[in-house]
Coordinates of C-alpha atoms and ligand atoms in Angstrom, one line a residue:
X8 CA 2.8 27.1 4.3
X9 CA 0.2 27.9 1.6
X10 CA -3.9 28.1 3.0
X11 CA -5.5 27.3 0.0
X12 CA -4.0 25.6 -3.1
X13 CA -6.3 24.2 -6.6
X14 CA -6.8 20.8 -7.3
X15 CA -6.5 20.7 -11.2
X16 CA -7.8 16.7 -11.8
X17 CA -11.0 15.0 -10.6
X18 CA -11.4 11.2 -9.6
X19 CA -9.3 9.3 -6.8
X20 CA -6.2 11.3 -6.8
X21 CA -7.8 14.7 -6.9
X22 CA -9.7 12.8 -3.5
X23 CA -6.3 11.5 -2.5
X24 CA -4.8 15.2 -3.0
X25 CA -7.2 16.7 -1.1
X26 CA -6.9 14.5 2.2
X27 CA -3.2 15.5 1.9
X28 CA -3.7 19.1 1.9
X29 CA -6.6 19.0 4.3
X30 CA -3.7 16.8 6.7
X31 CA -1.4 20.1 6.1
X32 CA -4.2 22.5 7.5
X33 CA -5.0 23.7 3.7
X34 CA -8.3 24.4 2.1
X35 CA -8.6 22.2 -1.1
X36 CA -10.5 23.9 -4.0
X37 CA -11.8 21.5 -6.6
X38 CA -12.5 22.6 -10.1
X39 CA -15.0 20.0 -12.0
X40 CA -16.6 19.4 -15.4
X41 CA -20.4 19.7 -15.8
X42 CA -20.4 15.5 -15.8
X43 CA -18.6 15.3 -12.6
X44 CA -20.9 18.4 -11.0
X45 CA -21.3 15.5 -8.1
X46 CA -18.1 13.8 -8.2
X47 CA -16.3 12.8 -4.9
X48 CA -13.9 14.9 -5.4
X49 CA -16.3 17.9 -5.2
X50 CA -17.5 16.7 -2.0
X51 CA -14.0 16.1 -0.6
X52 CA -12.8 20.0 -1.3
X53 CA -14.0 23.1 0.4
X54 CA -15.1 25.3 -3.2
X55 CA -15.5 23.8 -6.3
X56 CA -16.1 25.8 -9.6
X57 CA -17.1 24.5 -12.8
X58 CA -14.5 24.5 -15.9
X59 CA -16.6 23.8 -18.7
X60 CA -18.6 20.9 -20.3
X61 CA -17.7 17.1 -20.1
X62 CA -14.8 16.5 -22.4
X63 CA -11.6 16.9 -20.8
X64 CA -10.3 19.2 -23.7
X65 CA -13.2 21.7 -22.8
X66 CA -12.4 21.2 -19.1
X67 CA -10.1 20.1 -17.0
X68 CA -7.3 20.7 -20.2
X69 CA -8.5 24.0 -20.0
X70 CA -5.2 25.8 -18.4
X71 CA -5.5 29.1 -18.7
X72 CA -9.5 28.7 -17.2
X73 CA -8.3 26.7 -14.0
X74 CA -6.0 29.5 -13.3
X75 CA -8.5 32.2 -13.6
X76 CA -10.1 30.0 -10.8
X77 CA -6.9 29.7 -9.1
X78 CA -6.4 33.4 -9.3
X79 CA -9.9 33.9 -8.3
X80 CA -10.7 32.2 -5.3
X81 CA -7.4 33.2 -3.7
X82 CA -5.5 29.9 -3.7
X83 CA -1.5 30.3 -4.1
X84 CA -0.5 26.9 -5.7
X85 CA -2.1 24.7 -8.0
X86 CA -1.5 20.9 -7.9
X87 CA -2.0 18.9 -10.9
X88 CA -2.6 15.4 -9.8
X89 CA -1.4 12.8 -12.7
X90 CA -2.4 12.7 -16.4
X91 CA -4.6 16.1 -17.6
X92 CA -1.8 19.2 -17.1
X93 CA 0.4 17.5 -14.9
X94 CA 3.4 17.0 -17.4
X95 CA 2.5 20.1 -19.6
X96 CA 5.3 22.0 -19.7
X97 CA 3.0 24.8 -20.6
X98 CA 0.5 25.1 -18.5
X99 CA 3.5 24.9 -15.5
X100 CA 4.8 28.0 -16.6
X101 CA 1.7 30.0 -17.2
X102 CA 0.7 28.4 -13.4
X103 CA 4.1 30.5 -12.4
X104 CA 3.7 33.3 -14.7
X105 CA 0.5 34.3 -12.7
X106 CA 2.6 34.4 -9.5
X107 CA 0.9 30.7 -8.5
X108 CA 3.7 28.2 -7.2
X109 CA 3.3 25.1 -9.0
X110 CA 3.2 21.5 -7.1
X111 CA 5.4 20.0 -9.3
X112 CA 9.1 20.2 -11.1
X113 CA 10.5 23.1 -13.1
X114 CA 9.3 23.0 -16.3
X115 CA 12.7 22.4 -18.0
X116 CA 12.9 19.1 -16.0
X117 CA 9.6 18.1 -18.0
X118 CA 10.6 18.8 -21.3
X119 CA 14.1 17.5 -21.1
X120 CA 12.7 13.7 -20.3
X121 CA 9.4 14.5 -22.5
X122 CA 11.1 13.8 -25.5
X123 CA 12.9 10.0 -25.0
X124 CA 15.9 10.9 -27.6
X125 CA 16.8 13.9 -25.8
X126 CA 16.2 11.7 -22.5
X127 CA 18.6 9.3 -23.4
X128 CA 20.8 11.6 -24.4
X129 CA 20.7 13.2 -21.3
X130 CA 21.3 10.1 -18.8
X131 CA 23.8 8.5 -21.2
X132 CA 25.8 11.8 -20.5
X133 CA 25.3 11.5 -17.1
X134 CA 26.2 7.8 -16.9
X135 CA 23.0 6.0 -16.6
X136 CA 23.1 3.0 -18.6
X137 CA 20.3 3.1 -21.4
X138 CA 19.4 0.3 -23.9
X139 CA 22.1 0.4 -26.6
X140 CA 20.3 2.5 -29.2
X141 CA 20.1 5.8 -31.6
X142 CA 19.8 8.9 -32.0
X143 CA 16.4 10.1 -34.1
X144 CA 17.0 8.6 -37.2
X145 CA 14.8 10.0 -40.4
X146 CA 16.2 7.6 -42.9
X147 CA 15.2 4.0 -43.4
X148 CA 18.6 2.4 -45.0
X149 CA 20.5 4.3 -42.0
X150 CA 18.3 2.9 -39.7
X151 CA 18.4 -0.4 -41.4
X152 CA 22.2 -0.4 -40.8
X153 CA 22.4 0.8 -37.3
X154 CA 19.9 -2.2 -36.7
X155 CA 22.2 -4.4 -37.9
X156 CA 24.8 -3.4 -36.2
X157 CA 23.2 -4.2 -32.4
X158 CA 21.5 -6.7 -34.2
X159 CA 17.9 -8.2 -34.1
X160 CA 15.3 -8.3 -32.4
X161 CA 14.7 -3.9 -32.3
X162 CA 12.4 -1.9 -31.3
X163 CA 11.6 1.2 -33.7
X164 CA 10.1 3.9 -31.0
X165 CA 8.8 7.2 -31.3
X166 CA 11.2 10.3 -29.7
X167 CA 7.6 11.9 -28.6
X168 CA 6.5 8.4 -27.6
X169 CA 5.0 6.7 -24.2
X170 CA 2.3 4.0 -23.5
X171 CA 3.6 1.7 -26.5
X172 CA 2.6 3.8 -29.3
X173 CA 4.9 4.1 -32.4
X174 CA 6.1 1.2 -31.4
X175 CA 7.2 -1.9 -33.6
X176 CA 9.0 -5.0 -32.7
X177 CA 11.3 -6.5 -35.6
X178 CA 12.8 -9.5 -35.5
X179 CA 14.1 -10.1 -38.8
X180 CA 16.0 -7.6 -41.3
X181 CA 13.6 -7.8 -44.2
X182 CA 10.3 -6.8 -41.9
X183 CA 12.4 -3.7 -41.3
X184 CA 11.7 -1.2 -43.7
X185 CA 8.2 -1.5 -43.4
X186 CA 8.0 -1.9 -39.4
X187 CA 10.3 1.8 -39.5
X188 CA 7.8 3.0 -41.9
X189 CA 4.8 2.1 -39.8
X190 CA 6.0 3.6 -36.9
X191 CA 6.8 6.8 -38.1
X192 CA 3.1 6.8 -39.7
X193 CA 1.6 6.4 -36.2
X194 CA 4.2 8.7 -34.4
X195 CA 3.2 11.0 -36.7
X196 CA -0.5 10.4 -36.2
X197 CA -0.5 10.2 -32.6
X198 CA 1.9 12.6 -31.5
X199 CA 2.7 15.2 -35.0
X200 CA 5.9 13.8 -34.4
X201 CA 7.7 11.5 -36.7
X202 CA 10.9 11.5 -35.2
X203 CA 11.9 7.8 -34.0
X204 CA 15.0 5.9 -32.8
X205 CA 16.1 2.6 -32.9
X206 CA 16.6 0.3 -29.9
X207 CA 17.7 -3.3 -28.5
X208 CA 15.0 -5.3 -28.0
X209 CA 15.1 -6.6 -24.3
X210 CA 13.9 -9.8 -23.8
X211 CA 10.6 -10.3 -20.8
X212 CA 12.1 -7.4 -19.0
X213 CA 10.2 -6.3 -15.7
X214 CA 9.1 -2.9 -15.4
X215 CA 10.7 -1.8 -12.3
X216 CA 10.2 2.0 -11.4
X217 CA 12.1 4.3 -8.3
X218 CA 9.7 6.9 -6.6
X219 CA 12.0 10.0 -6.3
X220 CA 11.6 13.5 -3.8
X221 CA 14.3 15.8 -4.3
X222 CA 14.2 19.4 -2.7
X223 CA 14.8 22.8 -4.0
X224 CA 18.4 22.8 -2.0
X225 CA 19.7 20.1 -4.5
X226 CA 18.7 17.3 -2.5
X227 CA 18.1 14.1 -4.3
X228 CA 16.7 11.1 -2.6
X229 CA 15.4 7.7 -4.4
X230 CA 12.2 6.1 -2.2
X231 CA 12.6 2.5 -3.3
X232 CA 11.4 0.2 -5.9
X233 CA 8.0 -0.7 -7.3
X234 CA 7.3 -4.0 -9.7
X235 CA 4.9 -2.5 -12.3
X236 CA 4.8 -5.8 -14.5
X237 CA 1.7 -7.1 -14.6
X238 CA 0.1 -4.9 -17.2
X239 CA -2.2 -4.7 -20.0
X240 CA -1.6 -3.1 -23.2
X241 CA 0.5 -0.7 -21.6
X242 CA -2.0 0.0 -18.5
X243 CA -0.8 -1.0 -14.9
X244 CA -3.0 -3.5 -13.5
X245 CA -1.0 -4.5 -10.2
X246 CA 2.0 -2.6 -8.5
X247 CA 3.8 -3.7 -5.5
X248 CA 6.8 -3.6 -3.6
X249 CA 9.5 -4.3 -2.9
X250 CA 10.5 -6.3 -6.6
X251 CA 9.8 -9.7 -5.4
X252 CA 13.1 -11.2 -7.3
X253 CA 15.5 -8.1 -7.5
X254 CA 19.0 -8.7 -5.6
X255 CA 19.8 -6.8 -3.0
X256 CA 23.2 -4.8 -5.0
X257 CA 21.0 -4.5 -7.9
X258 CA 18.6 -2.4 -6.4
X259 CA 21.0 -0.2 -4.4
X260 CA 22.6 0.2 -8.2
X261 CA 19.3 0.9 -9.5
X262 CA 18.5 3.1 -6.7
X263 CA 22.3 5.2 -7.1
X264 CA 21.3 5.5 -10.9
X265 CA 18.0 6.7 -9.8
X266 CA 19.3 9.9 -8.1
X267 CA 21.9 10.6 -10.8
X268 CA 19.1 10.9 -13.5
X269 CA 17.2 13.6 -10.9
X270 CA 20.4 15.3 -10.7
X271 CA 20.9 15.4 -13.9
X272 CA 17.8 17.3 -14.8
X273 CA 18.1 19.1 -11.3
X274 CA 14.9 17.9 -10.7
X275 CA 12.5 19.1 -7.8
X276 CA 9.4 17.2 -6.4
X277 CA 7.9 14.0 -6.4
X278 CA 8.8 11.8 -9.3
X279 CA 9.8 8.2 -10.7
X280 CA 12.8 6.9 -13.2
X281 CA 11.7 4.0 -14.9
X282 CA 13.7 0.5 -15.7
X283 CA 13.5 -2.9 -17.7
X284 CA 15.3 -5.2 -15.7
X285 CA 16.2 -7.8 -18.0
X286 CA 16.3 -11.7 -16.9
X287 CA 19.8 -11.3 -15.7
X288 CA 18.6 -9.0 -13.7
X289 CA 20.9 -5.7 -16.0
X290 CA 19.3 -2.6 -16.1
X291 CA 18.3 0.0 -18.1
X292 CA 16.9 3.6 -18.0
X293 CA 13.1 3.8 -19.9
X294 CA 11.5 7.1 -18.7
X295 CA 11.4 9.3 -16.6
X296 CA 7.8 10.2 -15.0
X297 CA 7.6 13.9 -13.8
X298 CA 4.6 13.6 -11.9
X299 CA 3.2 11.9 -8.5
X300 CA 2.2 8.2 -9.8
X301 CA -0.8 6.5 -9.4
X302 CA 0.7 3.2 -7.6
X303 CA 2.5 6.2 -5.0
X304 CA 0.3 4.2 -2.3
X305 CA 2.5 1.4 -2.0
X306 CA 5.7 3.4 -1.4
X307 CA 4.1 5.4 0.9
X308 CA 3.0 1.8 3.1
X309 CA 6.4 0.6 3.0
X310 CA 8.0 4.0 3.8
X311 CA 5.8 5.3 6.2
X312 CA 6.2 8.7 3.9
X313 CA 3.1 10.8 2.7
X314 CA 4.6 11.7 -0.7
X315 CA 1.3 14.3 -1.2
X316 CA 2.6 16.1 2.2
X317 CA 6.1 15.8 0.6
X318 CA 5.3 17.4 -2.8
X319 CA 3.5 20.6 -0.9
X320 CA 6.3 21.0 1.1
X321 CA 8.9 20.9 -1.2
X322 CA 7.0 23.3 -3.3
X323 CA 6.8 25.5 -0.3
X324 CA 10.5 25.4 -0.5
X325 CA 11.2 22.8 2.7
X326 CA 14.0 21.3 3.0
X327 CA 14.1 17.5 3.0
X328 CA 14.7 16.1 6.4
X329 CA 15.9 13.1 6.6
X330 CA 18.8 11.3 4.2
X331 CA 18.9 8.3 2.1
X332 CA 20.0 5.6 4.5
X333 CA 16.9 6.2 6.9
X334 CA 14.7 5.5 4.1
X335 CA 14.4 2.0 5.3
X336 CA 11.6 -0.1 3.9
X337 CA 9.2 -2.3 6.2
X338 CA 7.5 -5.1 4.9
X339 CA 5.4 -5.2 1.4
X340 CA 2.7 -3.5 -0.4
X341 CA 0.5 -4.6 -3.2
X342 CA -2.0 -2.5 -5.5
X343 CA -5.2 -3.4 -7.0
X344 CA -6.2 -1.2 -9.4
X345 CA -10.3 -1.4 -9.2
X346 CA -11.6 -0.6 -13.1
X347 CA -15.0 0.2 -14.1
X348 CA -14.6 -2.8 -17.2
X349 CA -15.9 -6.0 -18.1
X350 CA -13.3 -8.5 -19.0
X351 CA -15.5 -11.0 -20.4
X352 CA -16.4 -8.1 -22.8
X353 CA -12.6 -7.5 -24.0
X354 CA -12.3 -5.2 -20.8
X355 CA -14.6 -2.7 -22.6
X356 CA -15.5 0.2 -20.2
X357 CA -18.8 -0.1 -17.9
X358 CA -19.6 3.3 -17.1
X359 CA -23.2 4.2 -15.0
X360 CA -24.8 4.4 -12.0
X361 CA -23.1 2.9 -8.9
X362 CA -26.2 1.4 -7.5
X363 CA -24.2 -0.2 -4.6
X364 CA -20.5 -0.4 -3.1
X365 CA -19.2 -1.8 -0.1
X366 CA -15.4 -0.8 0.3
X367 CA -13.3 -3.1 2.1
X368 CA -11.9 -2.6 5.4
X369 CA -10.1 -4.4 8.5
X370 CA -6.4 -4.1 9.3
X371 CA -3.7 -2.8 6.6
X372 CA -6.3 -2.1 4.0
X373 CA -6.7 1.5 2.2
X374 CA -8.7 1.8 -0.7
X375 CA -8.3 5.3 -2.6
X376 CA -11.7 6.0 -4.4
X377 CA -13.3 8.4 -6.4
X378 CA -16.9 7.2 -5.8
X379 CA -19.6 6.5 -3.9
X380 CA -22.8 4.4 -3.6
X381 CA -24.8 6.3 -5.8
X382 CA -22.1 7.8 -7.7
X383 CA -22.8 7.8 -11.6
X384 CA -19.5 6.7 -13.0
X385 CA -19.1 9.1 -16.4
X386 CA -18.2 7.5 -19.8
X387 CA -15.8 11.1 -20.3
X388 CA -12.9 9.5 -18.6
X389 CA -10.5 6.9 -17.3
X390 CA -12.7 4.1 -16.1
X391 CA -10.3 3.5 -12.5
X392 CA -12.8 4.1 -9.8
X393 CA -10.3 3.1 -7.1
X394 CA -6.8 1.5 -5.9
X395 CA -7.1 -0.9 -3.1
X396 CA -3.7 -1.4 -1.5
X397 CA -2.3 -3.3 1.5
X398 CA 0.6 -4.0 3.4
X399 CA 1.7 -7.0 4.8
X400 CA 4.7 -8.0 7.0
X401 CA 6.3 -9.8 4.3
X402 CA 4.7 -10.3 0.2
X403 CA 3.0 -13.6 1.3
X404 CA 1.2 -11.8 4.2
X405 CA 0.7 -9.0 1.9
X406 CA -1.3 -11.4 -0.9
X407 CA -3.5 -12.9 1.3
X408 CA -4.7 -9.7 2.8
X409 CA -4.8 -8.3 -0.8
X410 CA -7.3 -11.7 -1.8
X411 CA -9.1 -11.4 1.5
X412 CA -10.1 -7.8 0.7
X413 CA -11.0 -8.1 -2.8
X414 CA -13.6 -10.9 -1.5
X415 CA -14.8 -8.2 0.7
X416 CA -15.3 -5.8 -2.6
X417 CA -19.3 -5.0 -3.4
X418 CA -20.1 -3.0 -6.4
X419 CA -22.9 -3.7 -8.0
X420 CA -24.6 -1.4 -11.1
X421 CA -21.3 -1.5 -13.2
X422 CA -18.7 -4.0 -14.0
X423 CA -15.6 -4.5 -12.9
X424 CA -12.1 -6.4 -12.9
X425 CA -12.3 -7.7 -9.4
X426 CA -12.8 -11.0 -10.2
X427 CA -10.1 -10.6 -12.7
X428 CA -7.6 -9.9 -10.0
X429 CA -8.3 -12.2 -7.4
X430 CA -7.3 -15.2 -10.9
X431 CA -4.5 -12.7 -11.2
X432 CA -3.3 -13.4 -7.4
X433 CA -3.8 -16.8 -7.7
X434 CA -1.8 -17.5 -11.0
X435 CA 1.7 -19.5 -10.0
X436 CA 3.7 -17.1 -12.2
X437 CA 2.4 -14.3 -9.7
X438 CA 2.8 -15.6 -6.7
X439 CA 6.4 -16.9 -7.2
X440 CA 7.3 -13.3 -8.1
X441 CA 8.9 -13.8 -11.8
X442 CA 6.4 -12.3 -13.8
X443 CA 7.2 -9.9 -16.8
X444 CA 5.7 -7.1 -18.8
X445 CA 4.2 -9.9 -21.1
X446 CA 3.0 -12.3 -18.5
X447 CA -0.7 -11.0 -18.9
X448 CA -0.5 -11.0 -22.7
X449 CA 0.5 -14.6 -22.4
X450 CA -1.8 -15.5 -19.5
X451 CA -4.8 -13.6 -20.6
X452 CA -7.3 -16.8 -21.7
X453 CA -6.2 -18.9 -18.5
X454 CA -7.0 -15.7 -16.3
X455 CA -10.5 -14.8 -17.9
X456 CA -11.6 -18.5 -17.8
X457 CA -10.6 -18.7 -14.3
X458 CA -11.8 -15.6 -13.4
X459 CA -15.6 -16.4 -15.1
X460 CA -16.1 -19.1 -13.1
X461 CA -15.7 -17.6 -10.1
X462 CA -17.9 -14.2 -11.5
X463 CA -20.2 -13.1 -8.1
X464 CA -23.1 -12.6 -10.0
X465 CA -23.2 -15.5 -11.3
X466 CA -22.5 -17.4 -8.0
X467 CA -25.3 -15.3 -6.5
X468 CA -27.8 -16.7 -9.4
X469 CA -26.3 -20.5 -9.0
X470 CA -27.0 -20.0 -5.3
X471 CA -30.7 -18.5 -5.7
X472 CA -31.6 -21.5 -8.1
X473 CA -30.3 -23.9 -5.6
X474 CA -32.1 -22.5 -3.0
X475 CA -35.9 -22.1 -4.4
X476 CA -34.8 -25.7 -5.8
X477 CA -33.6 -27.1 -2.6
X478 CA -36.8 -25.7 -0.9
X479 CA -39.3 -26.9 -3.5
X480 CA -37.8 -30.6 -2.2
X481 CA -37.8 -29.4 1.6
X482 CA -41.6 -28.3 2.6
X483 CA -40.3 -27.9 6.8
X484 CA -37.5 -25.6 5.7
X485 CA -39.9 -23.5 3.7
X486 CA -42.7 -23.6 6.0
X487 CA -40.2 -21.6 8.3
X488 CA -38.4 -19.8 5.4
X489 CA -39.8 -16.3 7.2
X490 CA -37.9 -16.6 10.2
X491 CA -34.1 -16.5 9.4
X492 CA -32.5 -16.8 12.6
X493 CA -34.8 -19.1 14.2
X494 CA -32.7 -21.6 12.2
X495 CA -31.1 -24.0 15.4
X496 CA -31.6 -27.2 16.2
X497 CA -31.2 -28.3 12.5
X498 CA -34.6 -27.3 11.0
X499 CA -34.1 -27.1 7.2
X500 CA -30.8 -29.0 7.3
X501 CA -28.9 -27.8 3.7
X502 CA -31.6 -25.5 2.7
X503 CA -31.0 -23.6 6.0
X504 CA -27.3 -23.9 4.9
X505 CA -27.4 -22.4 1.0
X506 CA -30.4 -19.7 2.8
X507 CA -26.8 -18.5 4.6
X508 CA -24.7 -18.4 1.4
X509 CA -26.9 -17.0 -0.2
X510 CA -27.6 -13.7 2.4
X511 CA -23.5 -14.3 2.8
X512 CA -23.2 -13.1 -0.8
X513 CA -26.0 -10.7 -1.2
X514 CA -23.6 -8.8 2.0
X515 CA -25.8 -6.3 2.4
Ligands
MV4_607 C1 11.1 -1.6 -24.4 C2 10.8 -3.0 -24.3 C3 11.8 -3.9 -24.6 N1 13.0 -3.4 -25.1 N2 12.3 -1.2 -24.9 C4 6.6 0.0 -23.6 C5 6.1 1.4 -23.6 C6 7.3 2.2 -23.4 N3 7.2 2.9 -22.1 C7 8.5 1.4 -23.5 N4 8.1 0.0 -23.6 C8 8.9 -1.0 -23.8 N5 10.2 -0.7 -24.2 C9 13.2 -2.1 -25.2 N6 14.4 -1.7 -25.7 C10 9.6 -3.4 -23.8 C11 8.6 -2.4 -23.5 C12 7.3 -2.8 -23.1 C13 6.9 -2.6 -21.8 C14 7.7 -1.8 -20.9 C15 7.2 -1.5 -19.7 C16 6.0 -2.0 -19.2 C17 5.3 -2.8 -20.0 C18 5.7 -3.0 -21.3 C19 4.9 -3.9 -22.2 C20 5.3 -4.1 -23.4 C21 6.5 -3.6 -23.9

C-alpha cells in the first residue's frame, strides 16, 4: 500500500480524500492556491505546498507543477478529486509517465466517453441502449432530414458537450436550422468544438446515475442507483437513493447495462454511467462520469462501502472482494448540497468570511465540509461549502432526519441555500418521489417564496422586534430581563416565552 499519495483539488472532497487515506494509514499531502493558504483542506493533510496564485488555471490546473510536488515530497500516487484534472486525459498520463500511479482510470477509458459521439458509439456497439440519435453531423439540411426522420421534439448537442451547453431544444422543423446553427456557434465557443449530433428529445426524464468500482483483474461491479433530478441549470442540488419510483427489474436492467458500458471501455476505478429514465420508466445511456462523484456519500450510506478506500486500493492493484449480489442496499440516503448563494438574489454567489457555523450532528447525520468558523470562503471557485447527507431506515425516515438537520444548520457571515432546501423537502412533488430534471425549473417561484418566508434571519429580526415590543408593554418581565433562568413561576408570561425563541434561534 502507498505511504504518501497528493491530493490534487482543495475544498470538501480534497477533506473528504484525505480522511480516506488517513483511514488507510497514508500521509495526505495537500497542494493549495495562495487564496486557500488556510483552507481546510490544508489543515486536514500532513504537507501542503503552494501551486501558484488564486485562479485555478495558475493553480490547481497547473499539472505538470503538482507533479513536481508529487515528485518532490516523495508521494507515489496522486489523486484528483472531481472537477480540476480529474478527467484530463493528459495530465493522467504525465501523472504515470513520472512513475506516479494515478487514482483514477486508464486514460483511454477517459477519452473514449469524453467525446459523447464516440460514447455512443461505443455502448451502442456494446448493446447499451442510447437515445435514438446521430452520428456528428456538419451539415444543416442532413441534419434537418435525420430530424425528421425520429421526428420532433430533438435535441441538437455538442460531441465535446456536458452541463447543458450546446444544447438546443427544437420542437418544430422550421426553428431547425437556426437552433443547429446556434449550437454549433456555442460548441464552438465553449468547447473549440463544433461537432454536434442530433438526438430524440426525451420527455421529463429523471436523471438516474449507477456508481461503478471495477478492478484491474477485469472485475466490473455496479454499486446501485442514485436520483440526481432535482437540479438547477444543470447543477445537482439533491441526490438520494435508492430512485424513489424505479421498479425493481428496471433497475437490475439498468444496473446489468451499467457494468457492460465499464466493460466496454475496460474501465478501472470508481466511476458512474449516467441514465434518463423516461416516464415509462425506458432507459437510456447519457454519460459516462470517470471520476469519484460528488453525491458518492449516499452510496457509500446505503452500501456500507468507502468508495475513497476502494479507489486507493484498486489503484494499488487489489483485487475486489466481494461480488455483485452482496452488494445489497440498506435503507435510503439523501444529499444536501450546502451552497455559498443567495436565492433571493438569483442564487448569485456569497463568498466571505464565515463569521459563524454550527454543523449539524445527532444520529445518521455526516456533513462533508470544506470550512470552518472563521473560514474566508474565496470568490476563485465553486461556491459548495459542504454536503450534508443522511440515512434513514426507509426515504420517509430519511426526509425527516434530512429537515431536522438542516434546522440544526448555523452559518452566519455568508448566504446560503439552506432555507431553500428545507421548501425543497417540503414540496409534494418531492416527497412523493416523481420529480424530474425540470421539476425545479418549473417550481422555482413556489420554492423561493416559500423558502423567504421562512428566511432565519429574518425570523431572528421578527422575533427581536417582538420582544423589545412585548417588553415595552410588560414592565415585571423587563424589570427581571437580566436574569434568564430565574424565569419559573410564570414571571413575564409571553415575554418570557419569545425571550426563549429568541436565544432558541440565536443557538449559540
Ligand atoms: C437529454 C435530455 C432529454 N433528451 N437528452 C442535459 C445535460 C447533458 N448531460 C444531457 N442533458 C439532457 N439530455 C435527450 N435526448 C435532457 C437533458 C437534461 C438533463 C439531463 C440530466 C439532468 C438534468 C437535465 C436538465 C435538463 C436537460
Amino acid at each position: 500500500m502507498f505511504k504518501k499519495v497528493l491530493i490534487a483539488n482543495r475544498g470538501e472532497i480534497a477533506v473528504r480524500v484525505a480522511r480516506g487515506l488517513r483511514e488507510l494509514g497514508i500521509s495526505p499531502v495537500a497542494i493549495y492556491s495562495e487564496a486557500d493558504r488556510g483552507a481546510l483542506h490544508v489543515r486536514s493533510a500532513d504537507e501542503a505546498y503552494c501551486v501558484g496564485p488564486a485562479p485555478s488555471a495558475q493553480s490547481y490546473l497547473q499539472g505538470d507543477r503538482i507533479i513536481e510536488v508529487a515528485l518532490a515530497c516523495g508521494a507515489e500516487a496522486i489523486h484528483p478529486g472531481y472537477g480540476f484534472l480529474s478527467e484530463n486525459a493528459g495530465f493522467a498520463r504525465a501523472v504515470t509517465a513520472a512513475g506516479l500511479t494515478w487514482i483514477g482510470p486508464p486514460p483511454d477509458a477517459i477519452v473514449a466517453m469524453g467525446s459523447k459521439t464516440l460514447a455512443r458509439a461505443t455502448m451502442e456497439a456494446a448493446g447499451v441502449p442510447v437515445v435514438p440519435g446521430s452520428g456528428a453531423l456538419d451539415n444543416a439540411d442532413e441534419a434537418l432530414a435525420f430530424a425528421k426522420k425520429i421526428g420532433f421534439p430533438v435535441l441538437v448537442k455538442a460531441a465535446a458537450g456536458g452541463g447543458g451547453k450546446g444544447m438546443r431544444r427544437v420542437d418544430r422543423e422550421e426553428d431547425f436550422k437556426s437552433a443547429f446553427d446556434g449550437a454549433r456557434r456555442e460548441a464552438l465557443a465553449s468547447f473549440a468544438d463544433e461537432t454536434v449530433f442530433v438526438e430524440k428529445f426525451v420527455v421529463k426524464p429523471k436523471h438516474v446515475e449507477f456508481q461503478l468500482l471495477s478492478d484491474t483483474h477485469g472485475k466490473h461491479l455496479h454499486i446501485l442507483e442514485r436520483d440526481c433530478s432535482v437540479q438547477r441549470r444543470h447543477q445537482k442540488v439533491i441526490e438520494e437513493t435508492p430512485c424513489p419510483i424505479i421498479r425493481p427489474e428496471v433497475r437490475r436492467a439498468m444496473g446489468e447495462v451499467a457494468t457492460k458500458a465499464a466493460a466496454a471501455v475496460d474501465y478501472v476505478g470508481a466511476g458512474t454511467v449516467e441514465f434518463l429514465l423516461d416516464i415509462d420508466q425506458n432507459f437510456y445511456f447519457l454519460e459516462m462520469n470517470t471520476r469519484l462523484q460528488v453525491e458518492h456519500p449516499v452510496t457509500e450510506m446505503i452500501t456500507g462501502l468507502d468508495l475513497v478506500h476502494w479507489q486507493v486500493r484498486i489503484a494499488a492493484g487489489e483485487p475486489l472482494p466481494f461480488e455483485q449480489d452482496e452488494i445489497v442496499p440498506n435503507g435510503a440516503s439523501i444529499e444536501c448540497r450546502i451552497y455559498a448563494e443567495d436565492p433571493s438574489q438569483n442564487f448569485m454567489p456569497s463568498p466571505g468570511l464565515i463569521q459563524h457555523i454550527q454543523v449539524p450532528q445527532g444520529p445518521w447525520v455526516r456533513d462533508d465540509s470544506g470550512v470552518f468558523s472563521g473560514a474566508e470562503v474565496p470568490v476563485h471557485y465553486d461556491p459548495m461549502i459542504s454536503k450534508l447527507v443522511v440515512w434513514g431506515r426507509n426515504r420517509q425516515d430519511a426526509i425527516a432526519r434530512i429537515k431536522r438537520a438542516l434546522g440544526e444548520y448555523v452559518v452566519r457571515g455568508i448566504r446560503t441555500n439552506i432555507t431553500f432546501h428545507k421548501a425543497i423537502l417540503d414540496h409534494p412533488t418531492f416527497v412523493d418521489g416523481t420529480y424530474d430534471t425540470q421539476f425545479l425549473a418549473r417550481t422555482i417561484d413556489e420554492l423561493l417564496e416559500t423558502s423567504a418566508k421562512r428566511d432565519p434571519e429574518l425570523e431572528e429580526l421578527a422575533t427581536i422586534a417582538a420582544v423589545l415590543a412585548s417588553f415595552e408593554k410588560d414592565r415585571a418581565a423587563a424589570a427581571s430581563f437580566n436574569a434568564p433562568g430565574e424565569n419559573s413561576g410564570g414571571k413575564g408570561g409571553d415575554s418570557w416565552k419569545l425571550y426563549g425563541r429568541y436565544k432558541q434561534l440565536q443557538r449559540f
